mmCIF file of C-alpha atoms in Angstrom:
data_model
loop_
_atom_site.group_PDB
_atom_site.id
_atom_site.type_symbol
_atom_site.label_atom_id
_atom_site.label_comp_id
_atom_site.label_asym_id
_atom_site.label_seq_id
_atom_site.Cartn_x
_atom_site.Cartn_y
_atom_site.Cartn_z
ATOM 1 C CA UNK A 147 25.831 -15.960 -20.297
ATOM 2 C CA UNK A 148 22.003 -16.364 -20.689
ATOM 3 C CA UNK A 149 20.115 -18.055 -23.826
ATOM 4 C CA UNK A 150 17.111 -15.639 -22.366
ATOM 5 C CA UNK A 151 16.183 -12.251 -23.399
ATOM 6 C CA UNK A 152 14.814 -10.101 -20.749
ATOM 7 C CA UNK A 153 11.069 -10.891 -21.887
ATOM 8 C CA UNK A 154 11.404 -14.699 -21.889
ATOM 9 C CA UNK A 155 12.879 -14.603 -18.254
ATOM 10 C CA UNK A 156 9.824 -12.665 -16.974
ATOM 11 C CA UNK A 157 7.083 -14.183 -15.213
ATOM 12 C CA UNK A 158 4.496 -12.689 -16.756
ATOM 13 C CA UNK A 159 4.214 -9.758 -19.220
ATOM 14 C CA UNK A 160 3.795 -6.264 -19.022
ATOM 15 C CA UNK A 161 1.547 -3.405 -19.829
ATOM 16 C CA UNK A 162 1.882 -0.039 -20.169
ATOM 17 C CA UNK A 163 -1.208 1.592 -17.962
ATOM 18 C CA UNK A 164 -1.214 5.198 -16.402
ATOM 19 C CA UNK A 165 -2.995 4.479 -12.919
ATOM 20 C CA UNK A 166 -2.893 6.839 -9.822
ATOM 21 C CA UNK A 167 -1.851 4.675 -7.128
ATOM 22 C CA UNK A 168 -0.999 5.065 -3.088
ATOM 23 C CA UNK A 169 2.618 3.490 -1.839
ATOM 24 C CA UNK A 170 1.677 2.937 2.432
ATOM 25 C CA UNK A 171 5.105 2.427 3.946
ATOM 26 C CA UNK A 172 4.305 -0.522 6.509
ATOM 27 C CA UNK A 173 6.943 0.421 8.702
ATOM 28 C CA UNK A 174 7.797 3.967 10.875
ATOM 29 C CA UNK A 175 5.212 6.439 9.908
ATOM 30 C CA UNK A 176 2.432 5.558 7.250
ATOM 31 C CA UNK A 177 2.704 8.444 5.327
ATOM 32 C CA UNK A 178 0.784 7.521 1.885
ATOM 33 C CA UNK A 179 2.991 8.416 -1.042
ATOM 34 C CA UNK A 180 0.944 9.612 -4.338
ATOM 35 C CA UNK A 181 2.430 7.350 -7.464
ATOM 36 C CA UNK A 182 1.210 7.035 -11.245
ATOM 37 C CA UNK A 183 2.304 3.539 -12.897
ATOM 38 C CA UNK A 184 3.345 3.029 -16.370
ATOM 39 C CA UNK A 185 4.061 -0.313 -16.244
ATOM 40 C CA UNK A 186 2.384 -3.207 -14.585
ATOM 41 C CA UNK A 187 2.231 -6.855 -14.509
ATOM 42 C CA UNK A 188 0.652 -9.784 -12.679
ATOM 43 C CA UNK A 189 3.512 -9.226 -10.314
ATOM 44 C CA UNK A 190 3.837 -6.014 -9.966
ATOM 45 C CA UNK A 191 4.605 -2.510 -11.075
ATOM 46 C CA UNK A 192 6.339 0.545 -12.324
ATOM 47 C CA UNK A 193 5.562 4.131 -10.769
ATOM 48 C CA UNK A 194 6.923 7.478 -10.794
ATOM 49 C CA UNK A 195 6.452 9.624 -7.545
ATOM 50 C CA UNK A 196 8.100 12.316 -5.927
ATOM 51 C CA UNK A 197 9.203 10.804 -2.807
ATOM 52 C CA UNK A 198 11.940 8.348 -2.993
ATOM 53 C CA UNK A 199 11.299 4.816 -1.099
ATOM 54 C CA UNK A 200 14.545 3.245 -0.863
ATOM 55 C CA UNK A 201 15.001 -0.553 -2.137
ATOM 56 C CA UNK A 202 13.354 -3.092 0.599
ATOM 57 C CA UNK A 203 10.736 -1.002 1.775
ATOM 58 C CA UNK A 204 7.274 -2.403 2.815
ATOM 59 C CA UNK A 205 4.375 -1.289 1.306
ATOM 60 C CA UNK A 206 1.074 -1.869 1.071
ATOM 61 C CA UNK A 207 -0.249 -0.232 -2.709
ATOM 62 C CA UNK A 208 -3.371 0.821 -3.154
ATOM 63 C CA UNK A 209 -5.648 1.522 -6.368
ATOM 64 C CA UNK A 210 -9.275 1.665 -7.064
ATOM 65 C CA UNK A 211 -9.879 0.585 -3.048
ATOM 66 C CA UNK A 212 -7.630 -2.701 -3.680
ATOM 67 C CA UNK A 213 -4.576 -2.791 -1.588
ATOM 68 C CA UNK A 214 -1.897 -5.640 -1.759
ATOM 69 C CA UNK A 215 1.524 -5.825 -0.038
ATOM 70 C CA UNK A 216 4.786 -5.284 -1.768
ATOM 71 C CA UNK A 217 7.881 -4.246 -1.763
ATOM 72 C CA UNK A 218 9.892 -1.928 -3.398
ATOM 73 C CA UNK A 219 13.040 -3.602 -5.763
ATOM 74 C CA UNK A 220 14.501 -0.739 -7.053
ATOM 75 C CA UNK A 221 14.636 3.300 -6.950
ATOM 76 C CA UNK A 222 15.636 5.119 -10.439
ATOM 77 C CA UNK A 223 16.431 8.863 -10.387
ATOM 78 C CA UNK A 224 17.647 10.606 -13.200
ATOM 79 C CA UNK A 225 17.830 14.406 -14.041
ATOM 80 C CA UNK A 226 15.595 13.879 -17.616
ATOM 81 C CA UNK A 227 13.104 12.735 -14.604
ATOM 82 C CA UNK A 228 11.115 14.515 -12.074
ATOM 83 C CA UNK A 229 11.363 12.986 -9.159
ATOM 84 C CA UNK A 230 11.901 8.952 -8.853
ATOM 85 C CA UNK A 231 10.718 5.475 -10.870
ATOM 86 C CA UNK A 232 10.363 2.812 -8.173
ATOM 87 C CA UNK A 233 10.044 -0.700 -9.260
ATOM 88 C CA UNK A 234 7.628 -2.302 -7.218
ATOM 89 C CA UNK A 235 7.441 -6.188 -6.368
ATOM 90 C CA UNK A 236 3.960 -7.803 -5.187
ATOM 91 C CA UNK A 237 4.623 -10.804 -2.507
ATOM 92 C CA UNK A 238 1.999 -12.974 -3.893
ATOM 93 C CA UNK A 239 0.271 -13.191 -7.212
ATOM 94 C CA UNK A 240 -1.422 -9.890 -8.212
ATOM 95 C CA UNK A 241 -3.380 -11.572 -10.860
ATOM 96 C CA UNK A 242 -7.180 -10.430 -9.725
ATOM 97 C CA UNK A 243 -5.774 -6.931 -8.573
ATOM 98 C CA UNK A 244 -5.308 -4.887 -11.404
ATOM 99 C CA UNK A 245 -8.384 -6.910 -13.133
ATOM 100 C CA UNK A 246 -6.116 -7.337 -16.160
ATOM 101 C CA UNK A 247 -5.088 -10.464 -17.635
ATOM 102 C CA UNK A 248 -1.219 -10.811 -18.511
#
């Protein structure tokens, strides 16, 4: 059992931010895939999208002509939603890319 709560085992914290974003599978065909966040951290980010990117995919994300490259953790889809939340997990620190400070 953990002593932690979910917020003290973070790495960094989060913020809620609308942002449009791109999701550029890295591998088979890069076919940019047209995400909003509405969560993101140093680290990485939450998005909702239409297209579902299953869990391990490379991507490079794009916003406001940044790109970095990630990977996507996990793939939510529930019926109260249209279309899919994708957690998505930067592969080195994201600090300077959303010009935020967490």
């Amino acid at each position: 059992m953990s002593l932690f709560t979910g917020q003290e085992r973070r790495r960094s914290l989060r913020m809620a931010s609308k942002r449009l974003v791109l999701l550029i599978p890295v591998d088979g065909e890069p076919r940019p895939v047209t995400a909003f966040t509405f969560s993101i951290s140093q680290f990485g980010c939450a998005v909702r999208c239409a297209t579902n990117l299953p869990p391990g995919t490379r991507v490079t994300l794009e916003c406001d002509g940044k790109k970095v490259a990630a990977k996507v953790t996990f793939v939510l889809k529930s019926s109260a939603l249209e279309g899919f939340e994708l957690g998505i997990a930067f592969d080195e620190d994201g600090n300077d890319f959303w010009g935020e400070k967490f």
